[in-house]
Short mmCIF file of C-alpha atoms and ligand atoms in Angstrom, two decimals:
data_model
loop_
_atom_site.label_atom_id
_atom_site.label_comp_id
_atom_site.label_asym_id
_atom_site.label_seq_id
_atom_site.Cartn_x
_atom_site.Cartn_y
_atom_site.Cartn_z
CA MET A 1311 -3.21 -8.64 33.47
CA LYS A 1312 -1.75 -11.77 31.95
CA ASP A 1313 -3.17 -13.86 34.77
CA ILE A 1314 -6.74 -13.48 33.50
CA ARG A 1315 -7.24 -16.82 31.80
CA ILE A 1316 -10.01 -17.57 29.40
CA ASN A 1317 -11.76 -20.93 29.85
CA GLY A 1318 -10.64 -23.06 26.91
CA ASP A 1319 -13.01 -25.91 27.76
CA ARG A 1320 -16.02 -23.62 27.79
CA LEU A 1321 -14.99 -22.02 24.48
CA TRP A 1322 -14.48 -25.47 22.96
CA ASN A 1323 -17.95 -26.54 24.16
CA SER A 1324 -19.55 -23.39 22.72
CA LEU A 1325 -17.96 -24.15 19.35
CA ALA A 1326 -19.24 -27.74 19.52
CA THR A 1327 -22.77 -26.61 20.46
CA MET A 1328 -22.86 -24.00 17.66
CA ALA A 1329 -21.66 -26.70 15.23
CA THR A 1330 -24.76 -28.83 16.00
CA ILE A 1331 -26.81 -26.17 14.16
CA GLY A 1332 -26.58 -27.12 10.51
CA ALA A 1333 -24.32 -30.09 11.29
CA THR A 1334 -23.49 -32.18 8.23
CA ARG A 1335 -22.91 -35.92 8.16
CA ARG A 1336 -19.19 -35.55 7.60
CA GLY A 1337 -18.66 -33.39 10.66
CA GLY A 1338 -18.97 -29.99 8.98
CA VAL A 1339 -21.58 -27.26 8.99
CA CYS A 1340 -24.09 -25.90 6.47
CA ARG A 1341 -25.50 -22.64 7.81
CA LEU A 1342 -26.23 -20.49 4.78
CA ALA A 1343 -26.78 -16.79 5.40
CA LEU A 1344 -30.33 -15.88 6.53
CA SER A 1345 -31.58 -19.46 6.33
CA ASP A 1346 -33.60 -20.98 9.20
CA LEU A 1347 -30.36 -22.52 10.43
CA ASP A 1348 -28.60 -19.15 10.38
CA LYS A 1349 -31.51 -17.82 12.46
CA ALA A 1350 -31.08 -20.70 14.91
CA GLY A 1351 -27.34 -19.98 15.21
CA ARG A 1352 -28.03 -16.28 15.75
CA ASP A 1353 -30.71 -17.05 18.36
CA LEU A 1354 -28.30 -19.30 20.25
CA PHE A 1355 -25.59 -16.63 20.21
CA VAL A 1356 -27.99 -13.84 21.26
CA GLY A 1357 -29.30 -16.01 24.12
CA TRP A 1358 -25.77 -16.63 25.35
CA CYS A 1359 -24.97 -12.91 25.16
CA ARG A 1360 -28.07 -11.94 27.16
CA ASP A 1361 -27.19 -14.61 29.74
CA ALA A 1362 -23.77 -12.94 29.96
CA GLY A 1363 -25.46 -9.62 30.76
CA CYS A 1364 -24.99 -7.98 27.35
CA VAL A 1365 -27.40 -5.64 25.63
CA VAL A 1366 -28.09 -6.84 22.09
CA SER A 1367 -28.99 -4.64 19.13
CA VAL A 1368 -29.36 -5.36 15.43
CA ASP A 1369 -28.85 -3.00 12.49
CA GLN A 1370 -30.72 -2.81 9.17
CA MET A 1371 -28.28 -5.27 7.53
CA GLY A 1372 -28.87 -7.78 10.34
CA ASN A 1373 -25.46 -7.21 11.92
CA ILE A 1374 -25.66 -8.09 15.63
CA PHE A 1375 -23.94 -6.04 18.35
CA ALA A 1376 -23.78 -7.44 21.90
CA ARG A 1377 -22.49 -4.82 24.32
CA ARG A 1378 -20.92 -5.14 27.74
CA ASP A 1379 -20.98 -1.69 29.28
CA GLY A 1380 -17.83 0.07 30.33
CA LEU A 1381 -17.47 2.50 33.21
CA ASP A 1382 -17.14 5.37 30.74
CA PRO A 1383 -20.17 5.23 28.41
CA ALA A 1384 -18.79 8.15 26.38
CA ARG A 1385 -15.95 6.02 25.05
CA PRO A 1386 -16.39 4.14 21.77
CA PRO A 1387 -16.57 0.36 22.23
CA VAL A 1388 -13.62 -1.94 21.66
CA ALA A 1389 -15.15 -4.60 19.46
CA THR A 1390 -14.47 -8.08 18.17
CA GLY A 1391 -16.39 -10.41 15.92
CA SER A 1392 -16.68 -12.40 12.74
CA HIS A 1393 -19.52 -14.30 11.07
CA LEU A 1394 -21.86 -17.23 11.79
CA ASP A 1395 -22.85 -18.08 8.21
CA SER A 1396 -20.98 -20.88 6.42
CA GLN A 1397 -20.30 -22.39 3.04
CA PRO A 1398 -22.70 -25.20 1.95
CA THR A 1399 -20.03 -27.73 2.93
CA GLY A 1400 -18.29 -25.53 5.48
CA GLY A 1401 -16.42 -26.22 8.69
CA ARG A 1402 -17.17 -25.56 12.34
CA PHE A 1403 -14.45 -22.93 12.92
CA ASP A 1404 -14.57 -20.52 9.95
CA GLY A 1405 -16.34 -17.46 11.37
CA ALA A 1406 -17.86 -19.13 14.43
CA TYR A 1407 -14.46 -19.12 16.12
CA GLY A 1408 -14.11 -15.34 15.97
CA VAL A 1409 -17.66 -14.82 17.28
CA LEU A 1410 -17.42 -17.31 20.14
CA ALA A 1411 -13.92 -16.22 21.16
CA GLY A 1412 -15.51 -12.80 21.79
CA LEU A 1413 -18.26 -14.39 23.87
CA GLU A 1414 -15.68 -16.31 25.90
CA ILE A 1415 -13.84 -13.05 26.63
CA ILE A 1416 -17.03 -11.53 28.07
CA ARG A 1417 -17.73 -14.65 30.13
CA THR A 1418 -14.17 -14.64 31.47
CA LEU A 1419 -14.42 -11.01 32.52
CA ASN A 1420 -17.76 -11.73 34.19
CA ASP A 1421 -16.24 -14.65 36.12
CA SER A 1422 -13.50 -12.48 37.51
CA GLY A 1423 -15.75 -9.44 38.09
CA LEU A 1424 -13.48 -7.21 36.04
CA ARG A 1425 -14.64 -4.01 34.37
CA THR A 1426 -13.22 -1.91 31.59
CA GLN A 1427 -13.40 1.83 30.99
CA ALA A 1428 -14.56 1.48 27.39
CA PRO A 1429 -17.54 -0.74 26.53
CA LEU A 1430 -16.79 -4.08 24.83
CA GLU A 1431 -18.85 -5.32 21.90
CA MET A 1432 -19.18 -8.64 20.10
CA VAL A 1433 -20.29 -8.40 16.49
CA VAL A 1434 -21.81 -10.90 14.06
CA TRP A 1435 -21.55 -9.69 10.45
CA THR A 1436 -24.29 -10.86 8.06
CA ASN A 1437 -23.49 -12.91 4.92
CA GLU A 1438 -19.70 -12.95 5.08
CA GLU A 1439 -19.34 -16.01 2.89
CA GLY A 1440 -21.13 -14.70 -0.17
CA SER A 1441 -22.25 -18.23 -0.87
CA ARG A 1442 -26.01 -17.64 -0.82
CA PHE A 1443 -25.91 -13.92 -1.64
CA ALA A 1444 -23.05 -12.38 -3.65
CA PRO A 1445 -20.88 -10.48 -3.02
CA ALA A 1446 -19.12 -11.76 0.08
CA MET A 1447 -18.73 -9.52 3.17
CA ILE A 1448 -21.74 -7.52 2.06
CA ALA A 1449 -22.92 -6.34 5.48
CA SER A 1450 -19.52 -5.28 6.81
CA GLY A 1451 -19.12 -3.59 3.42
CA VAL A 1452 -22.32 -1.58 3.94
CA PHE A 1453 -21.15 -0.79 7.49
CA ALA A 1454 -17.88 0.58 6.10
CA GLY A 1455 -19.58 2.57 3.32
CA VAL A 1456 -18.23 0.39 0.51
CA PHE A 1457 -21.80 -0.43 -0.61
CA ASP A 1458 -24.97 1.53 0.08
CA LEU A 1459 -27.82 0.08 2.14
CA ASN A 1460 -30.23 -0.40 -0.78
CA TYR A 1461 -27.59 -2.31 -2.72
CA GLY A 1462 -27.00 -4.55 0.30
CA LEU A 1463 -30.68 -5.24 1.00
CA SER A 1464 -31.51 -5.92 -2.66
CA ARG A 1465 -28.93 -8.67 -3.31
CA THR A 1466 -30.74 -11.85 -4.34
CA ASP A 1467 -30.10 -15.57 -3.91
CA ALA A 1468 -30.55 -18.15 -6.70
CA ALA A 1469 -34.30 -18.31 -5.96
CA GLY A 1470 -34.68 -14.53 -6.30
CA LYS A 1471 -35.17 -13.80 -2.59
CA THR A 1472 -33.51 -10.61 -1.37
CA ILE A 1473 -31.40 -10.08 1.72
CA GLY A 1474 -34.00 -7.57 2.94
CA GLU A 1475 -36.88 -10.07 2.61
CA GLU A 1476 -34.94 -12.85 4.27
CA LEU A 1477 -33.80 -10.61 7.14
CA ALA A 1478 -37.44 -9.69 7.80
CA ARG A 1479 -38.54 -13.32 7.53
CA ILE A 1480 -36.09 -14.57 10.17
CA GLY A 1481 -36.63 -11.53 12.42
CA TYR A 1482 -33.18 -9.98 12.05
CA GLY A 1483 -34.01 -6.86 10.05
CA GLY A 1484 -33.07 -4.42 12.82
CA ALA A 1485 -33.88 -0.72 13.20
CA LEU A 1486 -30.35 0.54 13.83
CA PRO A 1487 -28.88 2.54 10.92
CA VAL A 1488 -25.88 0.75 9.43
CA GLY A 1489 -22.40 2.09 10.05
CA GLN A 1490 -23.13 4.88 12.52
CA ARG A 1491 -21.37 2.98 15.30
CA LYS A 1492 -17.82 4.10 15.94
CA PHE A 1493 -15.40 1.52 17.30
CA GLY A 1494 -12.37 2.49 19.37
CA ALA A 1495 -10.76 -0.58 17.83
CA PHE A 1496 -11.94 -3.74 16.09
CA PHE A 1497 -10.29 -7.16 16.36
CA GLU A 1498 -11.04 -10.45 14.61
CA ALA A 1499 -9.72 -13.93 15.34
CA HIS A 1500 -9.98 -16.48 12.52
CA ILE A 1501 -8.49 -19.78 11.42
CA GLU A 1502 -5.72 -19.24 8.88
CA GLN A 1503 -7.35 -21.19 6.01
CA GLY A 1504 -3.84 -21.85 4.70
CA PRO A 1505 -0.83 -24.00 5.71
CA ILE A 1506 1.78 -21.44 6.84
CA LEU A 1507 1.25 -21.48 10.62
CA GLU A 1508 0.95 -25.25 10.83
CA GLU A 1509 3.99 -25.85 8.64
CA SER A 1510 6.12 -23.46 10.64
CA GLY A 1511 4.84 -24.70 14.01
CA THR A 1512 3.52 -21.24 14.93
CA THR A 1513 0.51 -20.67 17.19
CA ILE A 1514 -0.40 -17.06 16.41
CA GLY A 1515 -0.37 -15.34 13.03
CA ILE A 1516 -0.33 -11.55 13.35
CA VAL A 1517 -2.15 -10.49 10.19
CA SER A 1518 -0.46 -7.45 8.68
CA GLY A 1519 -3.11 -7.07 5.98
CA ALA A 1520 -4.68 -8.73 3.00
CA GLN A 1521 -3.49 -9.19 -0.53
CA ALA A 1522 -4.42 -6.85 -3.34
CA GLN A 1523 -6.38 -8.70 -6.04
CA ARG A 1524 -7.19 -8.22 -9.70
CA TRP A 1525 -9.66 -10.44 -11.54
CA TYR A 1526 -9.84 -10.65 -15.34
CA ASP A 1527 -11.87 -12.19 -18.12
CA VAL A 1528 -9.57 -13.03 -21.02
CA THR A 1529 -10.83 -13.92 -24.50
CA VAL A 1530 -8.59 -15.51 -27.13
CA THR A 1531 -9.97 -15.38 -30.64
CA GLY A 1532 -8.49 -17.45 -33.48
CA GLN A 1533 -10.12 -19.24 -36.37
CA GLU A 1534 -12.24 -22.36 -36.34
CA ALA A 1535 -11.14 -24.90 -38.96
CA HIS A 1536 -11.30 -28.60 -39.73
CA ALA A 1537 -8.88 -30.68 -37.66
CA GLY A 1538 -7.90 -32.82 -40.65
CA PRO A 1539 -7.33 -30.74 -43.79
CA THR A 1540 -5.83 -27.68 -42.02
CA PRO A 1541 -2.00 -27.92 -41.94
CA MET A 1542 -0.33 -27.20 -38.61
CA LYS A 1543 1.43 -24.10 -39.92
CA ARG A 1544 -1.80 -22.45 -41.10
CA ARG A 1545 -3.71 -22.71 -37.83
CA HIS A 1546 -4.95 -19.98 -35.51
CA ASP A 1547 -5.71 -22.23 -32.56
CA ALA A 1548 -7.31 -20.24 -29.74
CA LEU A 1549 -6.87 -23.09 -27.27
CA LEU A 1550 -3.15 -23.30 -28.00
CA GLY A 1551 -2.99 -19.58 -27.15
CA ALA A 1552 -5.01 -20.14 -23.96
CA ALA A 1553 -2.71 -23.03 -22.98
CA ARG A 1554 0.35 -20.80 -23.42
CA ALA A 1555 -1.45 -18.12 -21.40
CA VAL A 1556 -1.97 -20.56 -18.53
CA VAL A 1557 1.78 -21.24 -18.54
CA GLU A 1558 2.49 -17.48 -18.58
CA VAL A 1559 0.09 -16.82 -15.68
CA ASN A 1560 1.80 -19.56 -13.69
CA ARG A 1561 5.23 -18.07 -14.49
CA ILE A 1562 4.08 -14.62 -13.34
CA GLY A 1563 3.04 -16.09 -9.99
CA MET A 1564 6.11 -18.32 -9.61
CA GLU A 1565 8.56 -15.47 -10.30
CA LEU A 1566 7.22 -13.54 -7.30
CA SER A 1567 6.45 -16.58 -5.15
CA PRO A 1568 5.66 -17.01 -2.29
CA ALA A 1569 4.21 -13.49 -1.97
CA ALA A 1570 2.33 -13.62 -5.28
CA CYS A 1571 -0.45 -15.93 -6.45
CA ALA A 1572 -1.63 -16.26 -10.07
CA THR A 1573 -4.44 -18.58 -11.11
CA VAL A 1574 -6.48 -19.57 -14.13
CA GLY A 1575 -9.52 -21.20 -12.55
CA PHE A 1576 -12.14 -21.25 -15.28
CA MET A 1577 -12.01 -21.92 -19.01
CA SER A 1578 -14.62 -22.23 -21.73
CA VAL A 1579 -13.59 -23.58 -25.14
CA GLY A 1580 -15.55 -22.83 -28.32
CA PRO A 1581 -16.90 -24.68 -30.10
CA ASN A 1582 -15.54 -27.50 -27.89
CA SER A 1583 -15.73 -30.09 -30.62
CA ARG A 1584 -13.29 -32.95 -31.09
CA ASN A 1585 -12.48 -32.36 -34.76
CA THR A 1586 -12.65 -28.55 -34.94
CA ILE A 1587 -9.67 -26.32 -34.15
CA PRO A 1588 -10.95 -24.06 -31.34
CA GLY A 1589 -11.78 -20.55 -32.54
CA ARG A 1590 -12.61 -18.84 -29.25
CA VAL A 1591 -11.56 -19.48 -25.65
CA LEU A 1592 -12.65 -17.52 -22.57
CA PHE A 1593 -10.80 -17.93 -19.27
CA SER A 1594 -10.41 -16.21 -15.90
CA VAL A 1595 -7.22 -14.87 -14.35
CA ASP A 1596 -6.85 -14.14 -10.62
CA LEU A 1597 -3.69 -12.22 -9.65
CA ARG A 1598 -2.83 -11.46 -6.00
CA HIS A 1599 0.04 -9.77 -4.20
CA PRO A 1600 0.28 -8.03 -0.80
CA ASP A 1601 1.78 -4.94 -2.47
CA ASP A 1602 -0.29 -2.79 -4.87
CA GLY A 1603 2.82 -1.76 -6.85
CA MET A 1604 3.95 -5.35 -7.35
CA LEU A 1605 0.42 -6.30 -8.42
CA ALA A 1606 0.55 -3.51 -11.01
CA THR A 1607 3.83 -5.02 -12.26
CA MET A 1608 2.15 -8.42 -12.54
CA ASP A 1609 -0.71 -6.75 -14.44
CA ALA A 1610 1.75 -5.21 -16.92
CA ASP A 1611 3.56 -8.54 -17.30
CA LEU A 1612 0.24 -10.33 -17.96
CA ARG A 1613 -0.76 -7.87 -20.67
CA ALA A 1614 2.66 -7.83 -22.39
CA SER A 1615 3.17 -11.58 -22.39
CA LEU A 1616 -0.36 -12.43 -23.56
CA HIS A 1617 -0.35 -9.85 -26.35
CA GLY A 1618 3.15 -11.02 -27.41
CA MET A 1619 1.93 -14.61 -27.50
CA GLY A 1620 -1.16 -13.51 -29.46
CA SER A 1621 0.77 -11.83 -32.23
CA GLU A 1622 3.17 -14.78 -32.46
CA LEU A 1623 0.27 -17.23 -32.97
CA GLY A 1624 -1.93 -14.90 -35.02
CA LEU A 1625 -4.58 -14.67 -32.31
CA THR A 1626 -6.57 -11.71 -30.96
CA ILE A 1627 -6.35 -11.34 -27.19
CA SER A 1628 -8.73 -9.22 -25.14
CA ILE A 1629 -8.00 -8.70 -21.44
CA ASP A 1630 -10.87 -7.28 -19.38
CA GLN A 1631 -10.15 -6.48 -15.71
CA ILE A 1632 -13.49 -7.06 -13.97
CA TRP A 1633 -12.51 -6.47 -10.32
CA HIS A 1634 -9.74 -4.74 -8.39
CA SER A 1635 -9.36 -4.78 -4.63
CA PRO A 1636 -6.40 -2.79 -3.28
CA ALA A 1637 -4.11 -4.17 -0.58
CA VAL A 1638 -5.32 -3.91 3.02
CA ASN A 1639 -2.90 -2.78 5.73
CA PHE A 1640 -4.21 -3.21 9.25
CA ASP A 1641 -3.72 -0.55 11.92
CA GLY A 1642 -0.16 -0.30 13.27
CA ALA A 1643 -1.24 0.20 16.88
CA CYS A 1644 -3.62 -2.78 16.79
CA ILE A 1645 -0.93 -4.96 15.23
CA GLY A 1646 1.49 -3.81 17.94
CA THR A 1647 -0.95 -4.69 20.72
CA LEU A 1648 -1.55 -8.16 19.29
CA ARG A 1649 2.21 -8.80 18.96
CA GLU A 1650 2.78 -7.68 22.53
CA ALA A 1651 -0.06 -9.86 23.82
CA ALA A 1652 1.28 -12.97 22.09
CA ALA A 1653 4.79 -12.25 23.39
CA GLN A 1654 3.54 -11.67 26.92
CA LEU A 1655 1.83 -15.06 26.82
CA GLY A 1656 4.99 -16.75 25.53
CA LEU A 1657 3.25 -17.92 22.36
CA SER A 1658 5.09 -18.41 19.08
CA GLN A 1659 4.07 -15.79 16.53
CA ARG A 1660 4.83 -14.60 13.04
CA ASP A 1661 3.51 -11.96 10.69
CA ILE A 1662 1.23 -13.22 7.96
CA VAL A 1663 -0.71 -11.74 5.04
CA SER A 1664 -4.27 -12.92 4.51
CA GLY A 1665 -4.84 -14.54 1.15
CA ALA A 1666 -8.60 -14.42 1.68
CA GLY A 1667 -11.04 -11.57 2.29
CA HIS A 1668 -12.47 -10.99 5.78
CA ASP A 1669 -14.98 -8.59 7.33
CA SER A 1670 -12.01 -6.91 9.03
CA CYS A 1671 -10.71 -5.82 5.62
CA TYR A 1672 -13.73 -3.53 5.27
CA ILE A 1673 -13.96 -2.52 8.95
CA ASN A 1674 -10.31 -1.40 8.67
CA ARG A 1675 -11.58 1.50 6.52
CA VAL A 1676 -13.66 2.97 9.38
CA ALA A 1677 -11.93 1.82 12.59
CA PRO A 1678 -8.44 0.87 13.78
CA THR A 1679 -8.46 -2.86 13.06
CA GLY A 1680 -6.26 -5.86 13.85
CA MET A 1681 -6.58 -9.55 13.12
CA ILE A 1682 -5.01 -12.81 14.28
CA PHE A 1683 -4.94 -16.25 12.72
CA ILE A 1684 -4.60 -19.60 14.43
CA PRO A 1685 -3.48 -22.75 12.56
CA CYS A 1686 -6.04 -25.04 10.96
CA GLN A 1687 -5.27 -28.67 10.26
CA GLY A 1688 -3.67 -29.16 6.86
CA GLY A 1689 -4.50 -25.55 5.99
CA VAL A 1690 -7.95 -26.80 4.95
CA SER A 1691 -11.12 -24.68 5.15
CA HIS A 1692 -14.38 -24.24 3.23
CA ASN A 1693 -14.48 -27.97 3.82
CA GLU A 1694 -16.33 -30.19 6.27
CA ALA A 1695 -12.98 -31.59 7.42
CA GLU A 1696 -11.86 -28.17 8.69
CA SER A 1697 -10.25 -28.54 12.11
CA ALA A 1698 -8.26 -26.63 14.73
CA SER A 1699 -6.80 -27.72 18.08
CA LYS A 1700 -8.24 -26.80 21.45
CA HIS A 1701 -4.82 -25.46 22.43
CA ASP A 1702 -4.66 -23.04 19.50
CA VAL A 1703 -8.32 -22.01 19.81
CA THR A 1704 -7.68 -21.18 23.47
CA ALA A 1705 -4.39 -19.38 22.79
CA GLY A 1706 -5.95 -17.17 20.13
CA ALA A 1707 -8.80 -16.12 22.42
CA GLN A 1708 -6.28 -15.36 25.16
CA VAL A 1709 -4.32 -13.06 22.82
CA LEU A 1710 -7.57 -11.36 21.80
CA LEU A 1711 -8.53 -10.85 25.46
CA LEU A 1712 -5.24 -9.13 26.34
CA ALA A 1713 -5.33 -6.95 23.23
CA MET A 1714 -8.92 -5.83 23.89
CA LEU A 1715 -8.21 -5.07 27.53
CA ARG A 1716 -5.23 -2.97 26.48
CA HIS A 1717 -7.46 -0.84 24.25
CA ALA A 1718 -10.46 -0.74 26.58
CA ASP A 1719 -8.44 -0.07 29.76
CA LEU A 1720 -9.01 -2.56 32.51
CA VAL A 1721 -10.11 -0.84 35.71
ZN1 ZN B 237 -14.56 -16.71 7.61
#
């Protein structure tokens, strides 16, 4: 089986052709979900799938399924896919790689005349990025039952247009009910979007799961006062408290590094005036860890250290957790197949935890799911400079091919 070789040049050319749709001047891509450019990217992909003999169907969230029949139609399909939408200043690999790697697998099997028992499917998930319509991964979320269909279709962009209206406008509001499809297994290939594989000289990252996350809004309330007549010892400076909190958040992350991440990314200072001691500061906290229990420990540490700091400085601290996403653990059998495939091909591999969300994180709730990463240059993504090597792009697709054939049973 390991002698079936995917065509790296053809995959590379498909990526380059897809990247012409929404191409930006600095070599990136802007293909916002359900825009005319997203439609053009979808049309190109669907055309390629039909040329490869696949039957294409679209569900009510605009998710695209391109099916290559198996010899046993009763078996659930073994599927792979990702997304074709991008950030406003996105790269040419984020999402498109996972979609086009699937297409290359179908083309390779066609070239060699090989059939599988189970059908194979390539999937494009709608609005993964969450850039035009929040939240991210909305359509795979509806598919997995995390959100209901009406919620998904009624999300609006900044201009007030809904996902449902825009799907209808570009002709991708399909008839298929969302989420009724059962996959035998689902795989996704993606660029890492971080530096670990490149730094360690590893070709294939076997993704064990994704980090648990908690997001907070924190408000520090002190007392506004004149910056001149108010002695240092009598102050209740909310910004001083917020500054100490930033140091505490960093400590919480550092103490459990490298597994943990802890970030203050947003801050608003009131009244934000040069000669007034700040009375009220609002800031965000983002805590992440691959283990739910360790994240709960970080949560307790955050609350204790911020409240301790507050009473020391005479400040009121309110900590509001606004979002919690538990850790994702991908399917053991799928992970095993991916490891075996990489080993069989003699590729370097290591286990890795995804710091970012992916459609696979939701699909994992309804189907056995596995994911691989390939290195991206400098660990950079969501950036026009995003880049990956032809060697790694090819190697990842080859791993995906072997893993899918293992689950779909090559005849
Ligand atoms: Zn992506």
